[in-house]
Tab-separated table of C-alpha atoms in Angstrom:
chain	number	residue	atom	x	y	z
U	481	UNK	CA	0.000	0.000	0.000
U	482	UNK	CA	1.137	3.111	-0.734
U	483	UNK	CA	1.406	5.667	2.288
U	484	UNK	CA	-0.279	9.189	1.515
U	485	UNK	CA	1.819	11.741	0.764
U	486	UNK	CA	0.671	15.541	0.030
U	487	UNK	CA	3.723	16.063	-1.515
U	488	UNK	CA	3.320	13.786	-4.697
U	489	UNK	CA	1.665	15.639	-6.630
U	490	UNK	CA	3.692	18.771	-8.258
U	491	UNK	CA	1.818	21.823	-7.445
U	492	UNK	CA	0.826	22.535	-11.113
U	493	UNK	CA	-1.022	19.120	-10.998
U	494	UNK	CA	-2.780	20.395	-7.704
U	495	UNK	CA	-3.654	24.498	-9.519
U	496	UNK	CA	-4.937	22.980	-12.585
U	497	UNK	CA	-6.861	20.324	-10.995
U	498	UNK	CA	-8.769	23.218	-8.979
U	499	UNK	CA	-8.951	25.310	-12.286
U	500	UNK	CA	-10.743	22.247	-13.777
U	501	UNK	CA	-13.306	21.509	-10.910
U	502	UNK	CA	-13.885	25.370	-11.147
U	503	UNK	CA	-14.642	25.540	-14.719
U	504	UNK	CA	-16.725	22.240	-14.752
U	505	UNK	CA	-18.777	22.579	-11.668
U	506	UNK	CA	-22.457	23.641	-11.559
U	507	UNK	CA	-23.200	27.050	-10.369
U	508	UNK	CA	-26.226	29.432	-9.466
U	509	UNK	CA	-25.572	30.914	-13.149
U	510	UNK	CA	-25.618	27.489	-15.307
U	511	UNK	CA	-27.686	25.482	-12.592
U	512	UNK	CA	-30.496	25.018	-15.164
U	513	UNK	CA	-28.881	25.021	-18.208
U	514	UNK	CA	-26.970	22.027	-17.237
U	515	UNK	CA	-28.514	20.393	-14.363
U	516	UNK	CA	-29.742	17.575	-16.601
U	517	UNK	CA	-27.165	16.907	-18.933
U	518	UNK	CA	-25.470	13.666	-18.125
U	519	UNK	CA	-21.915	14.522	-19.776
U	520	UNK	CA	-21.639	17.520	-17.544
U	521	UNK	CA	-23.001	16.349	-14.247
U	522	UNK	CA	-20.718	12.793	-14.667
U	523	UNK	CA	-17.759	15.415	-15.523
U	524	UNK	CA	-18.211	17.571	-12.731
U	525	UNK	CA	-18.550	14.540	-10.155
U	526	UNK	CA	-15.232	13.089	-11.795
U	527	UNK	CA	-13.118	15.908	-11.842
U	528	UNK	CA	-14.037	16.137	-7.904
U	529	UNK	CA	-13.130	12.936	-7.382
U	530	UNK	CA	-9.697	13.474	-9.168
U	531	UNK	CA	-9.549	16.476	-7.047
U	532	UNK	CA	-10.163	14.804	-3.242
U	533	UNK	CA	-7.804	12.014	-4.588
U	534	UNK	CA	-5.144	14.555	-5.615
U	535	UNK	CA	-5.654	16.524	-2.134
U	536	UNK	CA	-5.562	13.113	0.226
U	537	UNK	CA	-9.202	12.995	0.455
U	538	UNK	CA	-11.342	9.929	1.855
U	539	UNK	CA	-11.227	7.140	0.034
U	540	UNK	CA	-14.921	6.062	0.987
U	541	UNK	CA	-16.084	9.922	-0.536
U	542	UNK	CA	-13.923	8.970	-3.955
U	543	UNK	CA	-15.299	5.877	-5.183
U	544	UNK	CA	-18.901	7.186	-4.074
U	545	UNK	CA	-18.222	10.589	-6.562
U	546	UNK	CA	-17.122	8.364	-9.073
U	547	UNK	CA	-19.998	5.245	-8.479
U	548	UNK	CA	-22.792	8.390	-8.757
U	549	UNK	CA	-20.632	9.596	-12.053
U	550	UNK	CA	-21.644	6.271	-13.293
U	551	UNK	CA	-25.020	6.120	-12.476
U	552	UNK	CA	-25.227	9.846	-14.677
U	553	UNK	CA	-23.084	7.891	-17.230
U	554	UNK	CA	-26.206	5.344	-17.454
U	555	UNK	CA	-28.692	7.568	-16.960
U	556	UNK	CA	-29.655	5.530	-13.807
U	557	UNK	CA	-30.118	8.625	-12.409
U	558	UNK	CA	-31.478	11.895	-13.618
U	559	UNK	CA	-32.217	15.431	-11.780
U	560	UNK	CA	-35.551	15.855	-10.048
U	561	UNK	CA	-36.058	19.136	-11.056
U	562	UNK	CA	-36.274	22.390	-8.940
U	563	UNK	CA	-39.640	22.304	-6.880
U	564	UNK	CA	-40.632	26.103	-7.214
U	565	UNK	CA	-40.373	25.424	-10.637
């Protein structure tokens, strides 16, 4: 097994990981736009998954970001909607 180490990855790997989770992630201004597109929401679930693994996160929180990316993948699961709507 290999022992954690915050210093493995360079710190470029570690600023353009976070400029990547920024750009992909879901916001209040593209909530709607994309909140049901399968390609984006699997994206944005993977590159934060990519990003706790990069940043020593739980291992337990990784595989679940990455099993619901899946599920998006499959359309196994889809967005409810917004309820005022």
């Amino acid at each position: 097994m290999i022992k954690k180490n915050k210093y493995i990855w360079p710190e470029k790997v570690r600023f353009l990981t976070k400029e990547l989770h920024n750009e992909i992630s879901l916001d209040n201004y593209n909530w709607h736009k994309f909140r049901g597109n399968k390609q984006r929401r699997s994206a944005e679930l993977i590159i934060s998954a990519i990003s706790q693994l990069i940043n020593n996160g739980d291992e337990e929180e990784i595989e679940e970001l990455l099993n619901q990316a899946i599920l998006w993948i499959k359309e196994e699961i889809k967005d409810t909607g917004c309820k005022s709507h």
